[in-house]
Structure formats: structure tokens, C-alpha cells
Backbone as a chain_set.jsonl record, in Angstrom:
{"seq": "LAEQVEVALRAGAGMSIPGIAVVERAQPLPLSYAQERLWFLDQLEPGSFLFNVPIAIQLSGGLSVRALQETLTTIVKRHEILRTNYVSSEGQPKQVVRQNKTPELAYVDLRSSPEEDREDDGDRVGGKERARLEEWPAH", "coords": {"N": [[104.479, 118.028, 68.229], [104.061, 115.622, 69.726], [101.949, 116.331, 71.235], [100.077, 116.227, 69.786], [100.108, 113.601, 68.414], [99.232, 112.233, 70.874], [96.642, 113.301, 70.98], [95.618, 112.323, 68.736], [95.876, 109.436, 69.291], [94.086, 109.238, 71.425], [91.667, 109.756, 70.168], [91.168, 107.732, 68.794], [92.332, 106.979, 66.793], [94.512, 104.961, 64.685], [97.784, 103.687, 64.13], [99.586, 102.235, 61.759], [102.232, 100.315, 60.935], [104.428, 99.522, 58.962], [106.035, 95.826, 59.111], [109.604, 94.972, 59.328], [111.148, 93.786, 56.8], [112.816, 90.717, 56.567], [116.025, 90.206, 54.934], [117.402, 88.114, 52.305], [120.706, 86.694, 53.308], [122.092, 85.233, 51.423], [123.13, 86.308, 49.329], [125.527, 89.146, 48.014], [124.801, 92.394, 49.521], [123.392, 95.845, 49.212], [125.039, 98.555, 49.821], [124.899, 100.87, 52.906], [123.968, 104.424, 52.91], [125.816, 106.013, 54.495], [127.642, 103.626, 54.904], [128.502, 103.507, 52.309], [129.845, 105.749, 51.792], [131.608, 105.537, 53.756], [133.13, 103.444, 52.415], [133.836, 104.755, 50.14], [135.883, 106.874, 50.718], [137.757, 105.106, 51.921], [138.663, 104.034, 49.317], [140.108, 106.405, 48.59], [142.125, 106.504, 50.336], [143.031, 103.901, 50.771], [143.168, 101.105, 53.752], [143.593, 102.902, 55.875], [143.026, 104.088, 59.367], [140.984, 105.853, 59.771], [138.364, 105.842, 60.805], [138.543, 103.405, 62.405], [139.246, 103.502, 65.77], [141.49, 102.023, 67.92], [141.425, 101.065, 71.222], [143.187, 100.736, 74.235], [142.163, 99.211, 77.645], [142.583, 99.116, 80.892], [142.039, 96.492, 83.373], [141.12, 95.89, 86.288], [141.409, 93.292, 89.012], [139.507, 89.983, 89.244], [139.471, 87.991, 86.132], [137.634, 86.718, 83.959], [138.446, 84.679, 81.932], [137.191, 82.83, 79.712], [134.49, 83.591, 80.074], [134.737, 86.27, 79.079], [135.572, 85.773, 76.617], [133.014, 84.226, 75.572], [131.374, 86.37, 75.88], [132.157, 88.104, 73.977], [131.928, 86.629, 71.682], [128.933, 86.084, 71.822], [127.755, 88.801, 71.371], [129.06, 89.62, 68.578], [127.722, 87.425, 67.057], [125.112, 88.174, 67.329], [125.162, 90.79, 66.449], [125.191, 91.42, 62.877], [126.95, 93.215, 61.753], [129.47, 93.329, 62.83], [129.959, 90.998, 61.846], [130.474, 91.557, 58.931], [131.888, 92.036, 55.936], [133.079, 94.139, 53.204], [132.94, 94.314, 50.007], [134.168, 94.676, 46.67], [132.42, 94.641, 43.424], [132.403, 94.173, 40.491], [133.59, 96.901, 40.178], [131.548, 98.097, 42.171], [130.553, 98.541, 45.639], [129.823, 95.775, 47.939], [127.941, 94.4, 50.448], [129.184, 91.533, 52.369], [128.065, 89.464, 54.48], [129.1, 87.553, 56.951], [128.828, 84.447, 58.137], [128.356, 82.923, 61.804], [131.217, 83.715, 62.832], [133.477, 83.268, 65.163], [134.951, 85.662, 67.069], [138.604, 86.513, 67.434], [139.922, 86.146, 70.696], [142.824, 87.629, 71.682], [145.109, 87.174, 74.669], [147.188, 87.751, 76.92], [148.734, 86.944, 79.604], [150.079, 88.683, 82.308], [150.552, 88.039, 84.918], [152.575, 86.571, 85.783], [154.474, 88.202, 85.539], [157.028, 90.393, 87.106], [155.363, 92.994, 89.412], [155.8, 95.569, 88.992], [156.826, 95.752, 86.589], [154.93, 95.366, 84.919], [153.112, 97.071, 83.861], [154.78, 98.156, 81.57], [155.564, 95.815, 80.413], [152.831, 95.334, 79.742], [152.254, 97.849, 78.223], [154.371, 96.872, 75.874], [153.165, 94.647, 74.651], [150.599, 95.677, 73.751], [151.715, 97.451, 71.983], [152.915, 95.679, 69.998], [150.385, 94.489, 68.806], [148.996, 96.629, 68.103], [150.709, 97.32, 65.985], [150.748, 94.759, 64.359], [148.019, 95.271, 63.431], [147.758, 97.53, 62.047], [149.413, 96.499, 60.075], [147.951, 94.923, 58.764], [145.809, 93.683, 55.944], [143.469, 95.976, 54.27], [141.334, 94.844, 53.164]], "CA": [[104.044, 116.615, 67.469], [103.635, 114.694, 70.622], [100.778, 116.626, 71.341], [98.837, 115.586, 68.229], [99.964, 111.855, 68.497], [98.05, 112.15, 71.891], [95.546, 113.437, 70.677], [95.069, 111.318, 67.511], [95.152, 108.074, 69.982], [92.953, 109.113, 72.349], [90.415, 109.62, 69.255], [91.375, 105.813, 68.244], [93.325, 106.886, 65.263], [95.599, 104.077, 65.007], [98.895, 103.9, 63.312], [99.966, 100.874, 60.931], [103.53, 100.423, 60.928], [105.132, 98.207, 58.137], [107.182, 95.217, 59.421], [110.58, 95.243, 58.872], [111.272, 92.616, 55.89], [113.886, 89.923, 56.41], [116.67, 90.352, 53.747], [118.138, 86.938, 52.253], [121.922, 86.991, 53.332], [122.764, 84.591, 50.27], [123.899, 87.307, 47.742], [125.981, 90.407, 48.53], [123.641, 93.298, 50.036], [124.083, 96.859, 48.566], [125.89, 99.315, 51.174], [123.756, 102.124, 53.282], [124.721, 105.47, 52.126], [127.05, 105.804, 55.467], [128.941, 102.855, 54.305], [129.326, 103.739, 50.987], [130.769, 107.152, 52.287], [133.218, 104.882, 54.305], [134.018, 102.549, 51.592], [134.56, 105.576, 49.015], [137.062, 107.164, 51.654], [138.727, 103.982, 51.862], [139.522, 103.791, 48.251], [141.167, 107.222, 48.089], [143.195, 106.226, 51.356], [143.096, 102.467, 51.403], [143.964, 100.816, 54.995], [143.295, 103.994, 56.888], [142.34, 103.965, 60.524], [140.659, 106.689, 60.374], [137.054, 105.56, 61.239], [138.6, 102.811, 63.805], [139.595, 104.075, 66.911], [141.53, 100.926, 69.059], [141.697, 101.61, 72.252], [143.27, 99.999, 75.7], [141.578, 99.426, 79.063], [143.173, 98.56, 81.878], [141.215, 96.371, 84.076], [141.425, 95.669, 87.588], [140.305, 92.413, 89.793], [139.418, 88.88, 88.34], [138.858, 87.928, 84.876], [137.199, 84.977, 83.365], [138.798, 84.764, 79.917], [135.961, 81.905, 79.514], [133.763, 84.626, 80.23], [134.766, 87.135, 78.228], [135.261, 85.27, 75.216], [131.446, 83.965, 75.222], [130.873, 87.67, 75.354], [132.832, 88.82, 72.548], [131.26, 85.611, 70.633], [127.693, 86.328, 71.673], [127.557, 90.076, 70.67], [129.521, 89.079, 67.246], [126.427, 86.609, 66.867], [123.953, 89.254, 67.707], [125.451, 91.937, 65.546], [125.746, 91.214, 62.146], [127.395, 94.321, 61.073], [130.795, 92.577, 63.337], [130.459, 89.884, 60.924], [130.228, 91.653, 57.499], [133.133, 92.429, 55.006], [132.767, 95.339, 52.19], [134.029, 93.648, 48.62], [133.872, 95.14, 45.14], [131.863, 93.697, 42.521], [132.268, 94.86, 39.191], [133.4, 98.46, 40.796], [130.487, 98.502, 42.922], [130.823, 97.882, 46.679], [128.536, 94.795, 48.281], [128.608, 93.695, 52.006], [128.933, 90.303, 52.398], [127.874, 88.781, 55.946], [129.737, 86.053, 57.443], [128.074, 83.46, 59.441], [128.7, 82.319, 62.837], [132.508, 84.03, 62.796], [133.844, 84.06, 66.215], [136.171, 86.626, 67.304], [139.975, 85.436, 68.019], [140.604, 86.816, 71.424], [144.349, 87.534, 72.102], [145.132, 87.121, 75.727], [148.568, 87.848, 77.486], [148.791, 86.864, 80.957], [151.334, 89.388, 82.774], [150.969, 87.899, 86.212], [154.328, 86.103, 86.276], [155.682, 89.824, 85.411], [156.902, 91.387, 88.517], [154.345, 93.868, 89.62], [156.228, 96.895, 88.653], [157.099, 95.631, 84.958], [153.526, 94.845, 84.164], [152.334, 98.2, 82.888], [155.773, 97.966, 80.565], [155.04, 94.903, 79.749], [151.369, 95.59, 78.592], [152.736, 98.473, 76.765], [154.908, 96.34, 74.741], [152.237, 93.832, 73.893], [149.973, 96.597, 73.015], [152.347, 98.056, 70.637], [153.009, 94.853, 68.989], [149.029, 94.271, 68.359], [148.822, 97.827, 67.316], [151.889, 97.524, 64.732], [149.966, 93.77, 63.758], [146.785, 95.745, 63.182], [148.73, 98.446, 60.841], [150.025, 96.011, 58.585], [146.328, 94.247, 58.378], [145.432, 94.175, 54.759], [142.317, 96.644, 54.318], [140.32, 94.508, 52.205]], "C": [[103.277, 115.871, 68.559], [102.458, 114.89, 71.324], [99.528, 116.134, 70.531], [99.293, 114.588, 68.186], [99.058, 111.443, 69.543], [96.941, 111.967, 71.634], [94.709, 112.267, 69.46], [94.884, 109.681, 68.081], [94.474, 108.02, 70.52], [91.621, 109.072, 71.207], [90.219, 108.319, 68.423], [92.034, 106.049, 67.025], [94.797, 105.847, 65.425], [96.739, 104.115, 63.696], [99.198, 102.556, 62.686], [101.505, 101.129, 60.407], [104.155, 99.097, 60.151], [106.271, 97.264, 59.048], [108.485, 95.584, 58.746], [110.994, 93.811, 58.343], [112.801, 91.891, 56.299], [114.624, 89.769, 55.206], [117.468, 88.865, 53.791], [119.636, 87.467, 52.54], [122.777, 85.957, 52.278], [123.881, 85.178, 49.376], [124.69, 88.307, 48.851], [125.125, 91.323, 48.519], [124.423, 94.51, 49.263], [124.422, 97.581, 50.105], [124.786, 100.565, 51.668], [124.556, 103.247, 52.48], [126.115, 105.899, 53.132], [127.916, 104.805, 55.084], [129.292, 102.71, 52.969], [130.063, 105.109, 50.933], [132.042, 106.36, 52.975], [134.254, 104.082, 53.058], [134.81, 103.449, 50.679], [135.995, 106.078, 49.681], [138.123, 106.233, 51.359], [139.475, 103.641, 50.424], [140.213, 105.035, 47.933], [142.3, 107.003, 49.275], [143.155, 104.729, 52.069], [144.091, 102.386, 52.718], [144.045, 101.488, 56.005], [142.687, 103.402, 57.85], [141.508, 104.902, 61.051], [139.092, 106.633, 61.289], [137.37, 104.179, 62.705], [139.575, 102.985, 64.484], [139.998, 102.745, 67.847], [142.212, 101.749, 70.252], [142.152, 100.381, 73.898], [142.621, 100.331, 76.721], [142.147, 98.399, 79.768], [142.144, 98.096, 83.056], [141.794, 95.91, 85.584], [140.493, 94.437, 88.544], [140.318, 91.109, 88.618], [139.017, 88.828, 87.341], [138.688, 86.648, 84.627], [137.352, 85.352, 82.136], [137.773, 84.08, 79.54], [134.601, 82.976, 79.151], [133.076, 85.679, 79.287], [134.951, 86.841, 76.347], [134.044, 84.887, 74.644], [130.848, 85.533, 75.144], [130.828, 88.241, 74.519], [131.482, 88.025, 71.523], [129.735, 86.09, 70.477], [127.208, 87.884, 71.293], [128.105, 89.93, 69.372], [128.269, 88.45, 66.605], [125.595, 87.811, 66.618], [123.911, 90.324, 66.774], [125.901, 91.85, 64.348], [126.695, 91.863, 61.381], [128.848, 93.791, 61.378], [131.055, 91.581, 62.428], [130.811, 90.045, 58.935], [131.647, 92.285, 56.875], [132.448, 93.167, 53.598], [133.636, 94.615, 51.217], [133.497, 94.684, 47.664], [133.639, 94.064, 44.506], [131.679, 94.622, 41.421], [132.36, 96.555, 39.298], [132.486, 98.942, 41.844], [130.952, 97.898, 44.457], [129.622, 97.316, 47.163], [128.937, 94.601, 49.909], [128.481, 92.428, 51.652], [129.156, 90.211, 53.994], [128.233, 87.696, 56.46], [128.918, 85.356, 58.434], [128.978, 82.922, 60.453], [130.384, 82.436, 63.006], [132.473, 84.21, 64.647], [135.202, 84.414, 66.544], [137.182, 85.388, 68.041], [140.399, 86.696, 69.275], [142.072, 86.587, 71.781], [144.459, 87.955, 73.634], [146.414, 86.747, 76.153], [148.54, 87.704, 78.812], [150.403, 87.503, 81.622], [151.218, 88.732, 84.163], [152.195, 87.402, 87.026], [155.021, 87.287, 86.118], [155.647, 90.199, 86.758], [156.225, 92.612, 88.153], [154.826, 95.249, 88.942], [156.888, 97.003, 87.204], [155.925, 95.483, 83.964], [153.04, 96.156, 83.236], [153.39, 98.187, 81.734], [155.079, 97.212, 79.666], [153.814, 94.666, 78.53], [151.521, 96.366, 77.619], [153.236, 98.078, 75.505], [153.939, 95.38, 73.949], [150.98, 94.323, 73.341], [150.357, 97.163, 71.854], [152.726, 96.896, 69.508], [151.819, 94.53, 68.303], [148.611, 95.817, 67.755], [149.725, 97.781, 65.892], [150.948, 95.944, 63.635], [148.753, 94.523, 62.791], [147.096, 96.804, 61.77], [149.069, 97.581, 59.876], [148.925, 95.218, 58.048], [145.955, 94.829, 57.296], [143.598, 94.805, 54.927], [140.921, 95.906, 54.094], [140.25, 92.995, 52.747]], "O": [[102.101, 115.532, 68.422], [101.899, 113.986, 71.945], [98.373, 115.79, 70.783], [98.472, 114.118, 67.399], [98.23, 110.548, 69.373], [96.235, 110.98, 71.838], [93.624, 111.684, 69.453], [94.099, 108.862, 67.602], [93.831, 106.971, 70.554], [90.65, 108.358, 71.458], [89.331, 108.018, 67.625], [92.233, 105.102, 66.263], [95.802, 106.026, 66.114], [96.504, 104.508, 62.553], [98.918, 101.642, 63.461], [101.839, 102.007, 59.611], [104.315, 97.971, 60.622], [107.225, 97.807, 59.605], [108.532, 96.348, 57.782], [111.167, 92.846, 59.087], [113.821, 92.579, 56.308], [114.014, 89.205, 54.297], [118.018, 88.417, 54.797], [119.911, 88.582, 52.096], [124.006, 85.91, 52.337], [124.956, 84.783, 48.924], [124.568, 88.306, 50.076], [124.442, 91.322, 47.495], [125.564, 94.437, 48.807], [124.091, 97.164, 51.216], [123.988, 101.087, 50.89], [125.473, 103.082, 51.675], [127.234, 106.076, 52.652], [129.081, 105.162, 54.912], [130.173, 101.973, 52.524], [130.811, 105.417, 50.006], [133.226, 106.584, 52.723], [135.468, 104.092, 52.852], [135.988, 103.255, 50.378], [137.076, 105.714, 49.217], [139.145, 106.469, 50.715], [140.585, 103.116, 50.346], [140.993, 104.936, 46.986], [143.431, 107.407, 49.003], [143.208, 104.406, 53.255], [145.136, 102.999, 52.94], [144.476, 101.009, 57.054], [141.941, 102.44, 57.667], [141.211, 105.013, 62.241], [138.848, 107.332, 62.273], [136.648, 104.046, 63.693], [140.716, 102.737, 64.092], [139.087, 102.281, 68.533], [143.077, 102.625, 70.291], [141.45, 99.489, 74.373], [142.377, 101.517, 76.944], [142.237, 97.205, 79.481], [141.485, 98.936, 83.669], [142.979, 95.625, 85.761], [139.287, 94.528, 88.774], [140.875, 91.124, 87.521], [138.044, 89.562, 87.167], [139.376, 85.684, 84.962], [136.678, 86.094, 81.421], [137.111, 84.789, 78.782], [133.944, 83.015, 78.111], [131.94, 85.947, 78.897], [134.606, 87.443, 75.331], [133.832, 85.082, 73.447], [129.925, 85.808, 74.378], [129.868, 88.883, 74.092], [130.534, 88.527, 70.919], [129.264, 86.425, 69.39], [126.056, 87.956, 70.864], [127.159, 90.292, 68.672], [127.809, 89.002, 65.606], [125.56, 88.301, 65.489], [122.856, 90.768, 66.32], [127.094, 92.146, 64.286], [127.265, 91.294, 60.451], [129.586, 93.724, 60.395], [132.212, 91.251, 62.167], [131.159, 89.235, 58.075], [132.349, 93.025, 57.563], [131.425, 92.737, 53.064], [134.808, 94.324, 51.452], [132.528, 95.41, 47.89], [134.145, 92.95, 44.64], [130.964, 95.624, 41.417], [131.58, 97.343, 38.765], [132.617, 100.054, 42.355], [131.648, 96.884, 44.496], [128.538, 97.886, 47.033], [130.066, 94.665, 50.395], [127.751, 92.109, 50.713], [130.09, 90.7, 54.63], [127.45, 86.753, 56.343], [128.444, 85.861, 59.452], [130.114, 82.524, 60.195], [130.966, 81.39, 63.294], [131.747, 84.971, 65.287], [136.247, 83.781, 66.392], [137.029, 84.327, 68.645], [140.954, 87.77, 69.041], [142.481, 85.481, 72.132], [143.945, 89.032, 73.937], [146.854, 85.628, 75.89], [148.178, 88.778, 79.293], [151.51, 86.984, 81.478], [152.255, 89.064, 84.737], [152.644, 87.596, 88.156], [156.165, 87.386, 86.562], [154.648, 90.327, 87.465], [156.318, 93.209, 87.081], [153.981, 95.922, 88.353], [157.366, 98.033, 86.728], [155.904, 95.474, 82.733], [152.671, 96.09, 82.064], [152.793, 98.212, 80.658], [154.376, 97.483, 78.692], [153.726, 94.233, 77.381], [151.205, 96.114, 76.456], [152.908, 98.521, 74.404], [153.949, 95.356, 72.718], [150.302, 93.628, 72.585], [149.632, 97.375, 70.882], [152.818, 97.171, 68.312], [151.997, 94.242, 67.119], [147.786, 95.867, 66.843], [149.284, 98.24, 64.838], [150.617, 96.089, 62.458], [148.653, 94.316, 61.581], [146.585, 96.659, 60.659], [149.0, 97.991, 58.718], [148.985, 94.849, 56.875], [145.732, 96.038, 57.228], [142.713, 94.211, 55.542], [139.819, 96.17, 54.575], [139.472, 92.191, 52.235]]}, "num_chains": 1, "name": "protein.A"}
């Protein structure tokens, strides 16, 4: 296939690729097939974390909390799927893209804990966050 493309390009055959149209976000949008599948599975088992895999990452060295917050904010601003909620409207799932949602960074400074206790303290804080997420409403 690549050879055929090269031959066509050398022969002067051009390709016309249509641009991607911007879709107005004022109204709820239909789901893609993959999103619809996830929505359907959530209807069978509401609140399941089957497709959400939280992980903990241990960082070493200095951390600029401000820089981390700004990075997360930029990523969420750039990728609208991270600001998207799925809602049911007349039994049909729809996407609602939220505007300018700033992620809330939960930050616990364990530097005042004795060094030998920090890992256990971190596990305890992570456990509380995990429990909070498990209680979070799915919709």
C-alpha cells in the first residue's frame, strides 16, 4: 500500500482530505460507539470502577505543587474528554462537555512525619482517597 501511495504521489496524484469540522458544544453530543459501550456497561453495574484504574506514584526529589497544578489544568483544558460527563436524556446517553473545569489537586505534605512513618502515612492517605472515590456517585 505504501508503494502505491508513493507511485501516486510521484505521478502527481493529489489527495484531498476534508477538514475536521468544529462541532458546537452548546448542546449535548451523541456518544461514540466506544463511549456508548462503556455507558451501557455502567447501566448494568452502576458506579463500577472497571475501566478506571487509580494508581499511586511515589515521587522522589523536589516537587513544585504550583507547577503540578498548572500542568494538570493545562492537560484538562487541552483534552475536553477529561471535562466530559455522560448524561441520560429520554433514555439516551449524551455527552456534556464542561468548560474551564480546573482539576482539584489533593495534596498532603508528609515531610513533617518521621521518615520511617512516611510510607505508612502515605498508604493511609491513599486509602482514604480510594474510599472517597468508591463512594463517589457514578453520574
